[in-house]
Short mmCIF file of C-alpha atoms in Angstrom, two decimals:
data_model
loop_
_atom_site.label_atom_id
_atom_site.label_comp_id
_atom_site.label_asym_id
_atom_site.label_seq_id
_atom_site.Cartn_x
_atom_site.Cartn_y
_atom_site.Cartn_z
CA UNK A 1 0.00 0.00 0.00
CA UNK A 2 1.79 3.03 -1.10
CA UNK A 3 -0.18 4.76 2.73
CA UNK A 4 1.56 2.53 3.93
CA UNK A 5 5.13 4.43 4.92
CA UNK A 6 6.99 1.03 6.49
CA UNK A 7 7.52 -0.02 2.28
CA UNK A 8 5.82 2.74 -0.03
CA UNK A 9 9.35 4.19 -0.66
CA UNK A 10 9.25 7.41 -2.76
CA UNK A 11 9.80 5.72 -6.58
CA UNK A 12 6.37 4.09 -7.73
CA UNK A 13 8.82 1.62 -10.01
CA UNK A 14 8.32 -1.12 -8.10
CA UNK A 15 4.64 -1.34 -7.65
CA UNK A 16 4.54 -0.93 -11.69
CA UNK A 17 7.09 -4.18 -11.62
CA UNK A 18 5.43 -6.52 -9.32
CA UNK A 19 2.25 -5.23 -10.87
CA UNK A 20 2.58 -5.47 -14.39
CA UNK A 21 4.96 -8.49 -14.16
CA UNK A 22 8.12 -7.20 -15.84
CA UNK A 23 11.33 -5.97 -15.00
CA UNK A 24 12.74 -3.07 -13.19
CA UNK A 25 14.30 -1.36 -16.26
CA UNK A 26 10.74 -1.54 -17.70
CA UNK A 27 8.97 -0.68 -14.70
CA UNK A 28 10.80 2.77 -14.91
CA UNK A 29 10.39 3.59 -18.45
CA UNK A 30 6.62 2.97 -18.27
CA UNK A 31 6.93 5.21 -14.71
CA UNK A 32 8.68 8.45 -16.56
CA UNK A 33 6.61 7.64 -19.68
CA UNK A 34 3.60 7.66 -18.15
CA UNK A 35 3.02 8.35 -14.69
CA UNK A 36 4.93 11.82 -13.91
CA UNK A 37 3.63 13.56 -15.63
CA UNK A 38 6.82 15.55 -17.06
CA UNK A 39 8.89 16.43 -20.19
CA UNK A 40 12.03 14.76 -20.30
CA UNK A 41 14.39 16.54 -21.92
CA UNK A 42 17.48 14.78 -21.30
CA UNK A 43 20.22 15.26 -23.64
CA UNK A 44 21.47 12.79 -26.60
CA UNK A 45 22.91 10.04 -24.82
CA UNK A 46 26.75 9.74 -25.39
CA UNK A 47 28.33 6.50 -27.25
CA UNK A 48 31.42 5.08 -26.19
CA UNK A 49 32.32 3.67 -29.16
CA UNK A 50 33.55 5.18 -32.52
CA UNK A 51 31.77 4.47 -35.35
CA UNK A 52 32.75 2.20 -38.13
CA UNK A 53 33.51 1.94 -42.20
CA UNK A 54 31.08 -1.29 -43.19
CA UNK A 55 33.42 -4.05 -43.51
CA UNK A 56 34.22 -4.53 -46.76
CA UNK A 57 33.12 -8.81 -46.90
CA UNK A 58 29.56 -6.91 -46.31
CA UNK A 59 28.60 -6.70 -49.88
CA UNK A 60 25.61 -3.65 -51.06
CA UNK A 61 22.68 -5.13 -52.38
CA UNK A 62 22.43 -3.81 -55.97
CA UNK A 63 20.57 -6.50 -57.82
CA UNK A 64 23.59 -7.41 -60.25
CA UNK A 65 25.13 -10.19 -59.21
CA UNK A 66 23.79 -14.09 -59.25
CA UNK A 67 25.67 -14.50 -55.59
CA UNK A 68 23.12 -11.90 -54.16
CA UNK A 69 19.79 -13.58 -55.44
CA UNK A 70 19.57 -15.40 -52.96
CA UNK A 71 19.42 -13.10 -50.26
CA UNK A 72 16.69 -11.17 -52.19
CA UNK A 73 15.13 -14.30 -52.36
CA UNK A 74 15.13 -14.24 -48.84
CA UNK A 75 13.62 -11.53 -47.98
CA UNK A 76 10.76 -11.71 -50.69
CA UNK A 77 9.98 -15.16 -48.88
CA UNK A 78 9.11 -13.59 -45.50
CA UNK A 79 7.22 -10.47 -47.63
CA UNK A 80 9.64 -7.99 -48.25
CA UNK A 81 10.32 -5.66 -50.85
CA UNK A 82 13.90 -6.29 -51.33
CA UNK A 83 14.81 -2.56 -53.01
CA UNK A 84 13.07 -1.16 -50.96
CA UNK A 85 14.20 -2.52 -47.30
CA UNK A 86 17.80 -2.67 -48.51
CA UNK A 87 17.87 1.40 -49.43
CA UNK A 88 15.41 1.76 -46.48
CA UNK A 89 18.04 0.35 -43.77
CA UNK A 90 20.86 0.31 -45.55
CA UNK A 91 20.98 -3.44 -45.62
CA UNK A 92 24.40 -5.80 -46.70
CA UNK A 93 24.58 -9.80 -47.50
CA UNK A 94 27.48 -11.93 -46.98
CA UNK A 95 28.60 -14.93 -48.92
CA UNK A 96 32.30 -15.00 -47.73
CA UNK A 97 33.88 -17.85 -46.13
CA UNK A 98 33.74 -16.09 -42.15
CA UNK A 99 31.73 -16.19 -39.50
CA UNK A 100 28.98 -14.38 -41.17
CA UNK A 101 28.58 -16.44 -44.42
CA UNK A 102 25.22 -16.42 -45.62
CA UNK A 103 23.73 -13.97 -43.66
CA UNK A 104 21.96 -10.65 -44.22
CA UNK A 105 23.67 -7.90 -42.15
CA UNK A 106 21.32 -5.38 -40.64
CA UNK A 107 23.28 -2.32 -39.47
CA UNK A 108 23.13 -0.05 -36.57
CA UNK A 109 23.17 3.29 -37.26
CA UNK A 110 23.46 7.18 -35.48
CA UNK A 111 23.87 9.93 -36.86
CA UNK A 112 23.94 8.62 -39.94
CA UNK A 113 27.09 6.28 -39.52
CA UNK A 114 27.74 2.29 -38.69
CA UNK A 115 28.38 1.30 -35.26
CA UNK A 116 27.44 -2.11 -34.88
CA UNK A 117 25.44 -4.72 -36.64
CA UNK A 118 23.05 -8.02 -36.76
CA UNK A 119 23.54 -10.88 -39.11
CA UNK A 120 20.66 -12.86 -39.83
CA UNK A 121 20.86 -16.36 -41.72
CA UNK A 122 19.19 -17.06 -44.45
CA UNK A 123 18.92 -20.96 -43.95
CA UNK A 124 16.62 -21.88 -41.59
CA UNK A 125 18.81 -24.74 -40.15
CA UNK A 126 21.81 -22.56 -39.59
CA UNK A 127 22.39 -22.00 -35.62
CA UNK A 128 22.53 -19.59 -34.40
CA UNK A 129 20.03 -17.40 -36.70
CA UNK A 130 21.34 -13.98 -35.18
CA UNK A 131 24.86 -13.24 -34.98
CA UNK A 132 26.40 -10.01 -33.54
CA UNK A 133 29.91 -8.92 -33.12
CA UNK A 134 31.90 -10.51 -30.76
CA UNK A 135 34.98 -8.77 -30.08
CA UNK A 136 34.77 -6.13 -26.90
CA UNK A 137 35.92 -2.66 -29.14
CA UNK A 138 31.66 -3.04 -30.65
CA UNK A 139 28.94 -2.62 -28.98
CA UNK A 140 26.17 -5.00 -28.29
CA UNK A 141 23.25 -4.51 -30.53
CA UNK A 142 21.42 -4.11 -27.51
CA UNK A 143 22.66 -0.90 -26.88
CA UNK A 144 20.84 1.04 -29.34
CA UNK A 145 17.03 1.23 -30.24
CA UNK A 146 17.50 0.71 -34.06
CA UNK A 147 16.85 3.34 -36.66
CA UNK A 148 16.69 5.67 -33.86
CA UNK A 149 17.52 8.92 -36.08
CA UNK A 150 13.87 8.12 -37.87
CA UNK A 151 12.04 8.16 -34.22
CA UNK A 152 11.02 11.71 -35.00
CA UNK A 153 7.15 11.58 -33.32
CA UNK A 154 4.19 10.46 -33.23
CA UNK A 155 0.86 9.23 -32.25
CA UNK A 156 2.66 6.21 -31.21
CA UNK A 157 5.65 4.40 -31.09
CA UNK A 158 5.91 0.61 -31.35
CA UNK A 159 8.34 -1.36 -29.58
CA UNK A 160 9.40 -4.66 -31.60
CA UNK A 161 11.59 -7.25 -30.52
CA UNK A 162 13.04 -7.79 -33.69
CA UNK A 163 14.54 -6.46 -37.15
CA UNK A 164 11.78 -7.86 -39.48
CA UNK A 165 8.37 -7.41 -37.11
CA UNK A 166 10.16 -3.39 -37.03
CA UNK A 167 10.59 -3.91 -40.40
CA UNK A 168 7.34 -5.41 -41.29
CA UNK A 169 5.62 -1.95 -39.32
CA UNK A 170 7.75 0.83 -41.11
CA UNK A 171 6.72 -0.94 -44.72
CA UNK A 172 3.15 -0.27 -43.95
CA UNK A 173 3.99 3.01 -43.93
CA UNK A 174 1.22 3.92 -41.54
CA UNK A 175 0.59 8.01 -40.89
CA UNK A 176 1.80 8.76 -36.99
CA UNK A 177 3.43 5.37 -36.52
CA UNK A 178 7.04 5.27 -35.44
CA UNK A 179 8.60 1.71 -35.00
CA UNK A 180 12.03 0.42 -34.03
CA UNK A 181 13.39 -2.92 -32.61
CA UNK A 182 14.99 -3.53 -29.07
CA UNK A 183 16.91 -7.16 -30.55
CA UNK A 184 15.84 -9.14 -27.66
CA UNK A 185 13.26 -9.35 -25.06
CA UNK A 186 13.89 -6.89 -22.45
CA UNK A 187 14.55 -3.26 -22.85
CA UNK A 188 18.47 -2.20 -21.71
CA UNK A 189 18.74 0.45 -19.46
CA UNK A 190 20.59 2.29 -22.98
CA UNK A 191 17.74 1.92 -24.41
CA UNK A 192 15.79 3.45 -21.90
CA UNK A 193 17.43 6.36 -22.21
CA UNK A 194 16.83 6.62 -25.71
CA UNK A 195 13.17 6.01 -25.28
CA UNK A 196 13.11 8.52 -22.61
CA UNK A 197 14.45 11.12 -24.93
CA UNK A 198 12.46 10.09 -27.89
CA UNK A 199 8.80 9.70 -26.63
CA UNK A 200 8.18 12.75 -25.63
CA UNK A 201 7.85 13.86 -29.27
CA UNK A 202 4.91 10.04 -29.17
CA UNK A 203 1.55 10.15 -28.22
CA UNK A 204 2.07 7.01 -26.61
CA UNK A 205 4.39 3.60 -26.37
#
């Protein structure tokens, strides 16, 4: 009982958790998104990383080559306009011989540059189907909220878990409707601060 003033404690955070079920990160977004009340006008969250040229074994989709049909192939299968979601996001294929052979790559971007990425196989039996970068000088995917520099407002924004179901929402191009992906199932507390800055320009989340 938040009378109650043996437990109420001054941040309503965890009443939203053990209400709603979910996690404390969440509990707090929900808590400044929706229940204070206030603009939050916290400035652009700062990167620790610098960005990055694409690697050059990430080959641009340009509808030339036999080796890339596949890959369109790919994303036609699932529903896709393949021009139009490989301009859209900017997206690369790999054939090469590394770790991410036969994957689409689905880059992170801010500010208009690559900082990290997601590779996606196209064969349903490869394991695992998502790969990110390994090595400690990236950043996890997880880090970002992607294709943050379109969040621009709203009458809502729609959290997905994943590239395509974002995907799937922007290509419906549907007046008022922002979308991005969080690449997992639980919102980082990076993320939060993204969403933080971003929905106050959203109706709702």
């Amino acid at each position: 009982c938040l009378r109650n003033s043996a437990h109420r404690g001054s941040n309503p955070a965890r009443l939203i958790r053990k209400l709603l079920q979910t996690n404390t990160e969440e509990a707090i977004l929900i808590q400044r998104t929706f229940f204070t009340g206030r603009v939050w006008n916290e400035p652009e969250e700062k990167i620790d990383f610098e960005p990055i040229k694409p690697p050059h074994e990430f080959e641009v989709f340009t509808g030339r080559l036999k080796s890339e049909r596949q890959f369109a192939r790919y994303l036609s299968r699932r529903g896709y306009d393949p021009t139009w979601l490989s301009s859209r996001f900017d997206l690369r294929w790999s054939d090469s011989s590394d770790i991410y052979s036969d994957r689409i790559i689905v880059p992170i971007i801010r500010g208009g540059q690559w900082y990290t990425w997601v590779a996606r196989a196209i064969d349903p039996d490869k394991n695992p189907k998502y790969k990110a970068p390994s090595k400690t000088d990236r950043p996890k995917p997880t880090v970002f909220l992607h294709d943050a520099d379109n969040l621009k407002g709203g009458k809502a924004l729609l959290l997905c878990e994943g590239f395509f179901d974002h995907a799937k929402v922007a290509s419906c191009f549907i007046p008022g409707i922002g979308t991005t992906a969080i690449f997992g199932k639980v919102v980082s507390a990076e993320q939060i601060k993204t969403l933080v800055r971003v929905m106050k320009n959203y109706e709702r989340l």
